[in-house]
Tab-separated table of C-alpha atoms in Angstrom:
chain	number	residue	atom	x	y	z
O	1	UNK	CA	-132.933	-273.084	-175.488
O	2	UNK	CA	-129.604	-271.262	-175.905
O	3	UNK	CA	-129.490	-267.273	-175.928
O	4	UNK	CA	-127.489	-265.741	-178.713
O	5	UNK	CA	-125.378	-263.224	-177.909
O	6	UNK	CA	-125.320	-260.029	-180.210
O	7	UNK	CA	-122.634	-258.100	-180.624
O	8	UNK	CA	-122.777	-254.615	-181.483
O	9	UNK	CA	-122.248	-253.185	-184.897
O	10	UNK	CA	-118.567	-251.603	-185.475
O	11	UNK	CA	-119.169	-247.847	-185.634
O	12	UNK	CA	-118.392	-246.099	-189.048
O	13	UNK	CA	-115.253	-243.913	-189.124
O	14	UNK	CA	-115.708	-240.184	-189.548
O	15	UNK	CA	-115.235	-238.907	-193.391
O	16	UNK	CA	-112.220	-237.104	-193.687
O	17	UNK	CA	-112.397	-233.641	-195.132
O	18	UNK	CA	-110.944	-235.063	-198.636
O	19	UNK	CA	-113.990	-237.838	-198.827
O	20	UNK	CA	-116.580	-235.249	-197.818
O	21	UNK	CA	-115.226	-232.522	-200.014
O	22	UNK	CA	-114.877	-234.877	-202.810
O	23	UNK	CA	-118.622	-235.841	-202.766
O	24	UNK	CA	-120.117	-232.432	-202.681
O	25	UNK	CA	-118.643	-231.281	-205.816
O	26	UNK	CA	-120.794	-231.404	-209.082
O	27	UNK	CA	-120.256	-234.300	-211.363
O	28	UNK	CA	-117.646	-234.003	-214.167
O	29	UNK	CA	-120.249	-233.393	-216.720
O	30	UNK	CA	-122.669	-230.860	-214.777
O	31	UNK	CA	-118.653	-229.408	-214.387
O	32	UNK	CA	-118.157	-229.106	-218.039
O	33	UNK	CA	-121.619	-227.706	-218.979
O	34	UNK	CA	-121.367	-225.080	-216.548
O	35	UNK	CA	-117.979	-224.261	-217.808
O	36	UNK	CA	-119.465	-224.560	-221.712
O	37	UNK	CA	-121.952	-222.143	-220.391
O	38	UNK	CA	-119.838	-220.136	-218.528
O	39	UNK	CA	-117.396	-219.185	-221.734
O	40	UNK	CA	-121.107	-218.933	-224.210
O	41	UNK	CA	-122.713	-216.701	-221.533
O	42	UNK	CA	-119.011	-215.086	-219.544
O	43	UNK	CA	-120.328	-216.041	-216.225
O	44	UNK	CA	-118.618	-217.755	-213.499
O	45	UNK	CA	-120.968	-220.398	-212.552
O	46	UNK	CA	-118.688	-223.087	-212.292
O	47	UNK	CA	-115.937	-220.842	-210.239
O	48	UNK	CA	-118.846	-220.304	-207.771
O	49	UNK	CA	-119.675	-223.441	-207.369
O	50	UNK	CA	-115.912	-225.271	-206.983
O	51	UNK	CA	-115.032	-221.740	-204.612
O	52	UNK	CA	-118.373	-222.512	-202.252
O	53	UNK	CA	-116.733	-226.534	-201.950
O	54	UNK	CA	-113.781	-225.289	-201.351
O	55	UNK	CA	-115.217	-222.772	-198.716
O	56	UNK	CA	-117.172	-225.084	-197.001
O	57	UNK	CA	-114.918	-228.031	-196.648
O	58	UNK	CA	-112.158	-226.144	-196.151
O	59	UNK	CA	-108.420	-227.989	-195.752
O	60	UNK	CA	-107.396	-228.295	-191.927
O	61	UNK	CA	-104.949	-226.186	-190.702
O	62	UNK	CA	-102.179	-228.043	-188.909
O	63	UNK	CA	-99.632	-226.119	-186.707
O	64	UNK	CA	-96.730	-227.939	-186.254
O	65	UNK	CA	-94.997	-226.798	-183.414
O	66	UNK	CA	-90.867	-226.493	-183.384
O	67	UNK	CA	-88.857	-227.382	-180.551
O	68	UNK	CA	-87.448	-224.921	-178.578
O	69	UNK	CA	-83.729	-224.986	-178.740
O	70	UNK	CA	-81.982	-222.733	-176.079
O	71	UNK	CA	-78.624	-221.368	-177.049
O	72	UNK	CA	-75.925	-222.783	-175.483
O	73	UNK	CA	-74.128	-221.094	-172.696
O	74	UNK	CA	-70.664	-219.994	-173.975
O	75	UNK	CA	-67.846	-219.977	-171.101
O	76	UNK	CA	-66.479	-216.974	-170.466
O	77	UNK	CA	-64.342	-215.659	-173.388
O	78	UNK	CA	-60.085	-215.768	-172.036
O	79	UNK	CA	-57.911	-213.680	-173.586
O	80	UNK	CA	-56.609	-214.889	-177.015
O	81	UNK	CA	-52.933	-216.324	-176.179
O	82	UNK	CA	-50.835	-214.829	-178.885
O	83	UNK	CA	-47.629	-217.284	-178.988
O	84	UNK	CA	-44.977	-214.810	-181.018
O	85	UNK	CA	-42.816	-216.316	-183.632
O	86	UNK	CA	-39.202	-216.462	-182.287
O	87	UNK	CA	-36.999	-213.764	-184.052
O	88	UNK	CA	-34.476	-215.020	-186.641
O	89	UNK	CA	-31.544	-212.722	-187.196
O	90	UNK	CA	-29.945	-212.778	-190.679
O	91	UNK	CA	-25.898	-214.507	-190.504
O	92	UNK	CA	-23.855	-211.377	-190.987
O	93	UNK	CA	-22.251	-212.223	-194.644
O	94	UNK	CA	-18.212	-211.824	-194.530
């Protein structure tokens, strides 16, 4: 007699916030009557109940962090060098 070996079953990913948020809104048509009812009746049925999904699976904030650049060290400023332009005097006309 042989012994089978059993492996265990893969564990199921986590839902992502999308996936859980998507499955606990209302279906499209309980959507539309509460909106039909909403506009009959001017309630905000259906604004409560997409704002309380919204609130409850809320989107994930995600901080993305920027480098840190330092400045780079000037040298010490030298004086400007000023090169003059040489003088040109005129040819004395006759």
């Amino acid at each position: 007699m042989s012994l089978i070996s059993i492996k265990p079953l893969p564990v199921p990913p986590e839902p992502t916030y999308q996936e859980l948020r998507a499955s606990a809104y209302p279906s499209i048509p309980s959507q539309l009557d509460m909106q039909y009812h909403d506009a009959v009746n001017t309630t905000a049925t259906w604004v409560e109940a997409i704002e309380a999904v919204k609130v409850a699976y809320s989107k994930p904030v995600v901080v993305v962090e920027e480098p840190i650049v330092e400045p780079e060290a000037t040298p010490a400023e030298e004086p400007a060098v000023v090169e003059e332009e040489p003088v040109v005097e005129p040819e004395p006309t006759p």
